[in-house]
Amino acid sequence: MFENFWTGNRSWRKRHGEPRNRRELFLCVLSDQLFSLIFLNLFYCLFFLPAVLWAIYLGSGAMTFLANGDLSGASYSFSMMCWGLIPLITITGPARAGMARVMREWAKEETCPPFRNFWAGWKANWKQSLVPAFITSLIPMILWNAWQTAAASGFEGAFPGLMALACIAFLFWLFAQQIIYVLIVTYDLPIKGHLRNALVLTTLRLPQAAGIFLGSIVGILIYVLFVLIRPQMYIALLIIPVLYYFFIGFCFGDLVCASFANYLIHRYFPQKTGEATEEKSVEETEEETEEIEQ
């Protein structure tokens, strides 16, 4: 099992035959790569751990201030949490690019050594991957400041409407973020081109993008459902999303997003040899990285 995880030597078609559609292809990959997804997810969690611990530490402190009626202390804790999340979320961009490289190959049912492809995706795309991660890191701070402004105005005037529009815009960005990392590791384009393509593709397939986003946060949705049923156990029920995302949640969501991105690329970006948009192979990426380093 560990040898297969390290080398990526799998033969999926011998056991499952030729998949007849994308749904069967996804189920085939998921069944064969389940243990690899778990091990890779444990490794992937290391890059998100600083942001999670920071949010838990200051978020719990803010809730303690609220319980004691100290609104100024709670506001300060929430502000510090949002400011600290900006660099902590931004630095996860290269890891997301590396994981997108691995998930893209697995979603296409191709043999893929995980660590080799992860490192190749990291080295070749770490600069561009910081941009979408930075945009995502701004969401908590902007929403928190918008909430404070609306609360100061007594939720009157145009502030509530502007806040609702901001929430919709940020939700749309989270939909687009699901495919942008696969685009970054697949095509040689400026970051503006990747952002534009991700937004356009999300607009064209908005219902599917929304459904995939709900699937990626299924652990949180289950937690919210159980809290609504047993609100007095909200702390104990935190074990549900923690275990889910710690063992498989992040990689499972990325695999779903990669499958969706591969579908969009195949449908809207037909490959033509010799064009600048041709997909990069592992060997080409490593050669480009070596040239850059030299």
Short mmCIF file of C-alpha atoms in Angstrom, two decimals:
data_model
loop_
_atom_site.label_atom_id
_atom_site.label_comp_id
_atom_site.label_asym_id
_atom_site.label_seq_id
_atom_site.Cartn_x
_atom_site.Cartn_y
_atom_site.Cartn_z
CA MET A 1 0.00 0.00 0.00
CA PHE A 2 2.81 2.42 0.91
CA GLU A 3 4.73 1.45 -2.23
CA ASN A 4 1.73 2.18 -4.41
CA PHE A 5 1.25 5.51 -2.64
CA TRP A 6 4.86 6.54 -3.23
CA THR A 7 5.27 5.35 -6.81
CA GLY A 8 1.70 5.73 -8.06
CA ASN A 9 1.84 2.38 -9.85
CA ARG A 10 -1.79 1.45 -10.28
CA SER A 11 -3.73 -0.31 -13.04
CA TRP A 12 -7.34 0.75 -12.61
CA ARG A 13 -8.78 -0.63 -15.84
CA LYS A 14 -7.76 -4.20 -14.98
CA ARG A 15 -10.29 -4.29 -12.15
CA HIS A 16 -13.00 -1.91 -13.37
CA GLY A 17 -12.83 -2.06 -17.12
CA GLU A 18 -13.31 0.96 -19.31
CA PRO A 19 -15.51 3.60 -17.56
CA ARG A 20 -18.51 4.49 -19.69
CA ASN A 21 -19.01 8.03 -18.36
CA ARG A 22 -17.44 10.56 -16.04
CA ARG A 23 -19.45 9.40 -13.03
CA GLU A 24 -18.10 5.85 -13.36
CA LEU A 25 -14.62 7.25 -13.92
CA PHE A 26 -14.84 9.24 -10.68
CA LEU A 27 -16.12 6.23 -8.70
CA CYS A 28 -13.37 4.06 -10.20
CA VAL A 29 -10.66 6.51 -9.19
CA LEU A 30 -12.16 7.05 -5.74
CA SER A 31 -12.33 3.32 -4.98
CA ASP A 32 -8.76 2.64 -6.13
CA GLN A 33 -7.21 5.72 -4.55
CA LEU A 34 -9.10 5.80 -1.25
CA PHE A 35 -6.13 4.94 0.96
CA SER A 36 -3.88 7.25 -1.03
CA LEU A 37 -6.40 10.05 -0.53
CA ILE A 38 -6.31 9.48 3.23
CA PHE A 39 -2.52 9.55 3.45
CA LEU A 40 -2.29 12.54 1.14
CA ASN A 41 -4.97 14.37 3.12
CA LEU A 42 -2.98 13.93 6.35
CA PHE A 43 0.01 15.49 4.59
CA TYR A 44 -2.21 18.23 3.09
CA CYS A 45 -3.57 19.22 6.51
CA LEU A 46 -0.13 20.41 7.60
CA PHE A 47 -0.41 23.43 5.29
CA PHE A 48 -3.82 24.44 6.69
CA LEU A 49 -3.00 23.75 10.33
CA PRO A 50 -1.62 27.24 11.17
CA ALA A 51 -4.75 28.97 9.85
CA VAL A 52 -7.05 26.51 11.64
CA LEU A 53 -5.25 26.84 14.97
CA TRP A 54 -5.18 30.64 14.69
CA ALA A 55 -8.92 30.77 13.94
CA ILE A 56 -9.76 28.38 16.79
CA TYR A 57 -7.58 30.24 19.30
CA LEU A 58 -8.86 33.76 18.62
CA GLY A 59 -12.38 32.63 17.71
CA SER A 60 -12.81 30.85 21.03
CA GLY A 61 -11.44 33.93 22.80
CA ALA A 62 -13.97 36.12 21.03
CA MET A 63 -16.80 33.79 22.04
CA THR A 64 -15.60 33.98 25.66
CA PHE A 65 -15.71 37.78 25.51
CA LEU A 66 -19.24 37.62 24.09
CA ALA A 67 -20.36 35.25 26.84
CA ASN A 68 -19.05 37.76 29.42
CA GLY A 69 -20.74 40.68 27.67
CA ASP A 70 -17.46 42.31 26.58
CA LEU A 71 -18.31 43.45 23.04
CA SER A 72 -15.15 45.51 22.56
CA GLY A 73 -12.94 42.53 23.46
CA ALA A 74 -14.90 40.25 21.13
CA SER A 75 -14.61 42.79 18.30
CA TYR A 76 -10.86 43.08 18.83
CA SER A 77 -10.41 39.28 18.83
CA PHE A 78 -12.41 38.87 15.63
CA SER A 79 -10.42 41.66 13.94
CA MET A 80 -7.11 40.10 14.95
CA MET A 81 -8.30 36.71 13.73
CA CYS A 82 -9.22 38.13 10.31
CA TRP A 83 -5.94 40.02 9.94
CA GLY A 84 -3.93 36.95 10.91
CA LEU A 85 -5.78 34.74 8.45
CA ILE A 86 -4.61 36.84 5.49
CA PRO A 87 -0.99 35.58 5.44
CA LEU A 88 -1.90 32.15 6.83
CA ILE A 89 -4.40 31.46 4.04
CA THR A 90 -2.20 33.04 1.36
CA ILE A 91 0.69 30.66 2.03
CA THR A 92 -1.56 27.67 1.32
CA GLY A 93 -1.71 28.65 -2.37
CA PRO A 94 1.37 26.66 -3.53
CA ALA A 95 0.13 23.59 -1.66
CA ARG A 96 -3.23 23.89 -3.38
CA ALA A 97 -1.51 24.14 -6.75
CA GLY A 98 0.53 21.01 -6.01
CA MET A 99 -2.57 19.14 -4.89
CA ALA A 100 -4.47 20.32 -7.97
CA ARG A 101 -1.71 18.76 -10.09
CA VAL A 102 -2.12 15.40 -8.38
CA MET A 103 -5.93 15.45 -8.39
CA ARG A 104 -6.03 16.48 -12.05
CA GLU A 105 -4.03 13.40 -13.05
CA TRP A 106 -6.03 11.07 -10.82
CA ALA A 107 -9.32 12.48 -12.10
CA LYS A 108 -8.19 11.65 -15.65
CA GLU A 109 -7.35 8.07 -14.56
CA GLU A 110 -3.66 8.49 -15.21
CA THR A 111 -0.85 6.95 -13.18
CA CYS A 112 0.50 9.69 -10.96
CA PRO A 113 3.21 9.52 -8.26
CA PRO A 114 1.66 11.83 -5.64
CA PHE A 115 4.75 13.42 -4.09
CA ARG A 116 6.53 13.87 -7.40
CA ASN A 117 3.56 15.61 -9.02
CA PHE A 118 2.80 17.60 -5.87
CA TRP A 119 6.30 19.02 -5.79
CA ALA A 120 6.28 19.66 -9.55
CA GLY A 121 3.02 21.58 -9.30
CA TRP A 122 4.36 23.53 -6.31
CA LYS A 123 7.63 24.58 -7.94
CA ALA A 124 6.18 25.52 -11.32
CA ASN A 125 3.13 27.47 -10.12
CA TRP A 126 3.82 28.79 -6.62
CA LYS A 127 3.86 32.46 -7.64
CA GLN A 128 0.56 32.42 -9.52
CA SER A 129 -1.13 30.26 -6.88
CA LEU A 130 -0.53 32.94 -4.23
CA VAL A 131 -2.92 35.32 -6.01
CA PRO A 132 -6.20 33.33 -5.66
CA ALA A 133 -5.20 32.32 -2.14
CA PHE A 134 -4.65 35.98 -1.25
CA ILE A 135 -8.06 36.93 -2.68
CA THR A 136 -9.68 34.21 -0.58
CA SER A 137 -7.84 35.38 2.55
CA LEU A 138 -9.42 38.84 2.22
CA ILE A 139 -12.98 37.52 2.49
CA PRO A 140 -13.16 37.22 6.33
CA MET A 141 -11.70 40.71 6.86
CA ILE A 142 -13.96 42.41 4.31
CA LEU A 143 -17.09 40.68 5.60
CA TRP A 144 -16.21 41.49 9.20
CA ASN A 145 -15.63 45.17 8.42
CA ALA A 146 -18.84 45.27 6.40
CA TRP A 147 -20.73 43.74 9.32
CA GLN A 148 -19.31 46.29 11.74
CA THR A 149 -20.22 49.16 9.41
CA ALA A 150 -23.76 47.87 8.95
CA ALA A 151 -24.14 47.33 12.72
CA ALA A 152 -22.89 50.87 13.43
CA SER A 153 -25.57 52.26 11.10
CA GLY A 154 -28.25 50.21 12.83
CA PHE A 155 -28.65 48.04 9.72
CA GLU A 156 -30.37 50.94 7.99
CA GLY A 157 -29.75 52.59 4.65
CA ALA A 158 -27.72 50.98 1.92
CA PHE A 159 -25.24 49.07 4.11
CA PRO A 160 -27.29 45.85 4.49
CA GLY A 161 -27.86 45.70 0.73
CA LEU A 162 -24.17 46.27 0.01
CA MET A 163 -23.25 43.57 2.49
CA ALA A 164 -25.65 41.13 0.82
CA LEU A 165 -24.06 41.91 -2.57
CA ALA A 166 -20.60 41.37 -1.07
CA CYS A 167 -21.66 37.98 0.30
CA ILE A 168 -22.98 36.95 -3.12
CA ALA A 169 -19.78 38.11 -4.83
CA PHE A 170 -17.57 36.25 -2.39
CA LEU A 171 -19.70 33.12 -2.70
CA PHE A 172 -19.31 33.31 -6.47
CA TRP A 173 -15.54 33.61 -6.00
CA LEU A 174 -15.51 30.49 -3.84
CA PHE A 175 -17.28 28.69 -6.68
CA ALA A 176 -14.64 29.89 -9.17
CA GLN A 177 -11.80 29.01 -6.80
CA GLN A 178 -12.73 25.35 -7.16
CA ILE A 179 -11.35 25.22 -10.71
CA ILE A 180 -8.75 28.00 -10.88
CA TYR A 181 -5.91 25.92 -9.41
CA VAL A 182 -6.43 23.20 -12.02
CA LEU A 183 -6.32 25.88 -14.72
CA ILE A 184 -3.09 27.28 -13.26
CA VAL A 185 -1.30 23.92 -13.33
CA THR A 186 -2.65 23.06 -16.78
CA TYR A 187 -2.15 26.14 -18.97
CA ASP A 188 0.67 28.65 -19.52
CA LEU A 189 -1.25 31.90 -19.15
CA PRO A 190 -0.89 35.11 -17.14
CA ILE A 191 -2.76 35.09 -13.85
CA LYS A 192 -5.32 37.51 -15.32
CA GLY A 193 -6.17 34.92 -17.94
CA HIS A 194 -6.67 32.23 -15.32
CA LEU A 195 -8.91 34.49 -13.25
CA ARG A 196 -10.98 35.43 -16.28
CA ASN A 197 -11.35 31.84 -17.46
CA ALA A 198 -12.33 30.61 -14.00
CA LEU A 199 -15.01 33.29 -13.63
CA VAL A 200 -16.39 32.68 -17.13
CA LEU A 201 -16.51 28.90 -16.69
CA THR A 202 -18.20 29.29 -13.30
CA THR A 203 -20.82 31.55 -14.88
CA LEU A 204 -21.49 29.03 -17.64
CA ARG A 205 -21.89 26.16 -15.14
CA LEU A 206 -23.13 27.99 -12.06
CA PRO A 207 -25.62 25.33 -10.80
CA GLN A 208 -23.02 22.57 -11.07
CA ALA A 209 -20.39 24.75 -9.40
CA ALA A 210 -22.78 25.49 -6.53
CA GLY A 211 -23.56 21.79 -6.10
CA ILE A 212 -19.88 20.85 -6.03
CA PHE A 213 -19.22 23.57 -3.46
CA LEU A 214 -21.95 22.15 -1.23
CA GLY A 215 -20.35 18.72 -1.64
CA SER A 216 -16.96 20.07 -0.58
CA ILE A 217 -18.41 21.43 2.69
CA VAL A 218 -20.50 18.36 3.45
CA GLY A 219 -18.70 17.90 6.79
CA ILE A 220 -19.77 21.37 7.92
CA LEU A 221 -23.32 20.85 6.66
CA ILE A 222 -23.64 17.61 8.64
CA TYR A 223 -22.36 19.39 11.74
CA VAL A 224 -24.90 22.20 11.32
CA LEU A 225 -27.70 19.65 10.85
CA PHE A 226 -26.82 17.81 14.06
CA VAL A 227 -26.48 21.10 15.95
CA LEU A 228 -30.00 22.04 14.89
CA ILE A 229 -31.22 18.71 16.24
CA ARG A 230 -29.11 18.75 19.43
CA PRO A 231 -28.01 22.36 20.05
CA GLN A 232 -26.80 21.60 23.58
CA MET A 233 -24.09 19.29 22.12
CA TYR A 234 -22.58 21.81 19.71
CA ILE A 235 -19.09 21.46 21.20
CA ALA A 236 -19.03 17.65 21.24
CA LEU A 237 -20.40 17.53 17.69
CA LEU A 238 -17.34 19.40 16.42
CA ILE A 239 -15.66 16.00 16.23
CA ILE A 240 -17.66 15.31 13.02
CA PRO A 241 -16.13 18.01 10.76
CA VAL A 242 -12.73 17.69 12.47
CA LEU A 243 -12.41 13.97 11.72
CA TYR A 244 -13.87 14.32 8.23
CA TYR A 245 -11.50 17.05 7.08
CA PHE A 246 -8.53 15.61 8.94
CA PHE A 247 -8.72 12.22 7.25
CA ILE A 248 -10.23 12.75 3.79
CA GLY A 249 -12.29 15.93 3.47
CA PHE A 250 -9.74 18.22 1.79
CA CYS A 251 -8.50 15.72 -0.79
CA PHE A 252 -11.98 14.40 -1.55
CA GLY A 253 -13.19 17.92 -2.25
CA ASP A 254 -10.17 18.62 -4.45
CA LEU A 255 -10.74 15.38 -6.38
CA VAL A 256 -14.34 16.38 -7.07
CA CYS A 257 -13.24 19.86 -8.13
CA ALA A 258 -10.52 18.43 -10.39
CA SER A 259 -13.03 16.13 -12.07
CA PHE A 260 -15.33 19.09 -12.64
CA ALA A 261 -12.45 21.22 -13.97
CA ASN A 262 -11.34 18.44 -16.34
CA TYR A 263 -14.89 18.28 -17.69
CA LEU A 264 -14.96 22.04 -18.28
CA ILE A 265 -11.53 22.00 -19.94
CA HIS A 266 -12.52 19.13 -22.21
CA ARG A 267 -15.75 20.84 -23.22
CA TYR A 268 -14.76 24.48 -23.59
CA PHE A 269 -10.98 24.35 -24.22
CA PRO A 270 -10.32 21.73 -26.91
CA GLN A 271 -6.61 20.91 -27.14
CA LYS A 272 -4.71 21.66 -30.32
CA THR A 273 -1.09 20.68 -30.68
CA GLY A 274 1.34 23.53 -31.07
CA GLU A 275 -0.78 26.14 -29.29
CA ALA A 276 0.27 28.02 -26.18
CA THR A 277 -2.62 26.51 -24.26
CA GLU A 278 -1.35 22.96 -24.59
CA GLU A 279 -1.30 21.02 -21.31
CA LYS A 280 1.98 20.70 -19.46
CA SER A 281 3.29 17.23 -18.68
CA VAL A 282 5.27 16.37 -15.58
CA GLU A 283 8.53 16.18 -17.53
CA GLU A 284 7.92 19.56 -19.24
CA THR A 285 7.13 21.18 -15.92
CA GLU A 286 10.28 19.81 -14.32
CA GLU A 287 12.40 20.97 -17.29
CA GLU A 288 10.88 24.46 -17.08
CA THR A 289 11.52 24.58 -13.34
CA GLU A 290 15.14 23.52 -13.77
CA GLU A 291 15.66 26.22 -16.41
CA ILE A 292 14.15 28.85 -14.12
CA GLU A 293 16.32 27.74 -11.21
CA GLN A 294 19.44 27.85 -13.40
#
